[in-house]
């Protein structure tokens, strides 16, 4: 999963310099990719809420900068799934 995620993301980043890219995927693929990009900084207990949004900036293709992770502020509170 990580190999395919990295390959796809690297192609998107290289093909769209200085552009915004939205990636929608399944939980596990996103979790594994974010864990890798953040250098293993996520706790084993960390989960991404369903329909959450995370933002990484890439000042260079090999230097991701985390802006936020697992944000659900776009979902009305009564409908937010609490992890």
mmCIF file of C-alpha atoms in Angstrom:
data_model
loop_
_atom_site.group_PDB
_atom_site.id
_atom_site.type_symbol
_atom_site.label_atom_id
_atom_site.label_comp_id
_atom_site.label_asym_id
_atom_site.label_seq_id
_atom_site.Cartn_x
_atom_site.Cartn_y
_atom_site.Cartn_z
ATOM 1 C CA UNK A 1 0.000 0.000 0.000
ATOM 2 C CA UNK A 2 2.778 2.438 0.911
ATOM 3 C CA UNK A 3 4.685 1.773 -2.307
ATOM 4 C CA UNK A 4 1.618 2.491 -4.471
ATOM 5 C CA UNK A 5 0.627 5.529 -2.408
ATOM 6 C CA UNK A 6 4.104 7.044 -2.585
ATOM 7 C CA UNK A 7 4.382 6.365 -6.319
ATOM 8 C CA UNK A 8 1.013 7.972 -7.035
ATOM 9 C CA UNK A 9 1.601 10.976 -4.803
ATOM 10 C CA UNK A 10 5.084 11.605 -6.194
ATOM 11 C CA UNK A 11 3.640 11.594 -9.722
ATOM 12 C CA UNK A 12 0.895 14.047 -8.699
ATOM 13 C CA UNK A 13 3.342 16.358 -6.919
ATOM 14 C CA UNK A 14 5.793 16.328 -9.835
ATOM 15 C CA UNK A 15 3.023 16.860 -12.384
ATOM 16 C CA UNK A 16 1.412 19.792 -10.579
ATOM 17 C CA UNK A 17 4.104 22.054 -9.143
ATOM 18 C CA UNK A 18 2.764 25.105 -7.276
ATOM 19 C CA UNK A 19 -0.792 23.795 -7.546
ATOM 20 C CA UNK A 20 -3.319 22.515 -5.044
ATOM 21 C CA UNK A 21 -4.064 18.794 -5.258
ATOM 22 C CA UNK A 22 -6.955 17.058 -3.497
ATOM 23 C CA UNK A 23 -6.564 13.347 -2.854
ATOM 24 C CA UNK A 24 -9.460 11.201 -1.672
ATOM 25 C CA UNK A 25 -8.707 7.705 -0.485
ATOM 26 C CA UNK A 26 -9.479 4.978 1.995
ATOM 27 C CA UNK A 27 -8.465 5.243 5.631
ATOM 28 C CA UNK A 28 -5.608 2.739 5.589
ATOM 29 C CA UNK A 29 -3.912 4.147 2.482
ATOM 30 C CA UNK A 30 -4.081 7.671 3.916
ATOM 31 C CA UNK A 31 -2.936 6.555 7.369
ATOM 32 C CA UNK A 32 0.080 4.663 6.002
ATOM 33 C CA UNK A 33 1.051 7.491 3.663
ATOM 34 C CA UNK A 34 0.743 10.206 6.325
ATOM 35 C CA UNK A 35 2.687 8.083 8.811
ATOM 36 C CA UNK A 36 5.489 7.715 6.266
ATOM 37 C CA UNK A 37 5.537 11.369 5.245
ATOM 38 C CA UNK A 38 5.608 12.517 8.856
ATOM 39 C CA UNK A 39 8.558 10.271 9.661
ATOM 40 C CA UNK A 40 6.671 7.886 11.910
ATOM 41 C CA UNK A 41 5.340 10.648 14.175
ATOM 42 C CA UNK A 42 1.781 9.312 14.449
ATOM 43 C CA UNK A 43 0.856 7.348 17.543
ATOM 44 C CA UNK A 44 -0.266 3.766 16.996
ATOM 45 C CA UNK A 45 -3.574 4.790 18.580
ATOM 46 C CA UNK A 46 -4.087 7.721 16.168
ATOM 47 C CA UNK A 47 -7.019 7.309 13.787
ATOM 48 C CA UNK A 48 -8.315 9.585 11.073
ATOM 49 C CA UNK A 49 -12.004 10.414 11.485
ATOM 50 C CA UNK A 50 -14.235 9.477 8.555
ATOM 51 C CA UNK A 51 -14.495 12.282 5.980
ATOM 52 C CA UNK A 52 -11.700 14.219 7.667
ATOM 53 C CA UNK A 53 -9.323 16.536 5.841
ATOM 54 C CA UNK A 54 -5.555 16.666 6.259
ATOM 55 C CA UNK A 55 -3.210 19.121 4.591
ATOM 56 C CA UNK A 56 0.434 18.678 3.709
ATOM 57 C CA UNK A 57 2.474 21.304 1.901
ATOM 58 C CA UNK A 58 5.441 20.306 -0.236
ATOM 59 C CA UNK A 59 7.931 23.197 -0.448
ATOM 60 C CA UNK A 60 10.075 20.569 -2.147
ATOM 61 C CA UNK A 61 9.018 17.054 -3.218
ATOM 62 C CA UNK A 62 10.935 15.462 -0.352
ATOM 63 C CA UNK A 63 10.025 17.924 2.430
ATOM 64 C CA UNK A 64 6.374 17.663 3.479
ATOM 65 C CA UNK A 65 5.120 20.189 6.005
ATOM 66 C CA UNK A 66 2.066 19.242 8.047
ATOM 67 C CA UNK A 67 -0.552 22.010 8.202
ATOM 68 C CA UNK A 68 -3.333 20.000 9.889
ATOM 69 C CA UNK A 69 -4.494 16.425 10.160
ATOM 70 C CA UNK A 70 -7.890 14.797 10.666
ATOM 71 C CA UNK A 71 -9.922 18.029 10.605
ATOM 72 C CA UNK A 72 -13.713 17.577 10.627
ATOM 73 C CA UNK A 73 -14.763 21.211 11.068
ATOM 74 C CA UNK A 74 -16.550 21.100 7.686
ATOM 75 C CA UNK A 75 -19.017 18.527 9.054
ATOM 76 C CA UNK A 76 -21.885 19.817 11.238
ATOM 77 C CA UNK A 77 -21.189 18.731 14.819
ATOM 78 C CA UNK A 78 -24.194 16.412 15.246
ATOM 79 C CA UNK A 79 -22.905 14.382 12.274
ATOM 80 C CA UNK A 80 -19.257 14.180 13.285
ATOM 81 C CA UNK A 81 -18.164 10.691 14.190
ATOM 82 C CA UNK A 82 -16.126 10.746 17.363
ATOM 83 C CA UNK A 83 -13.169 8.370 17.362
#
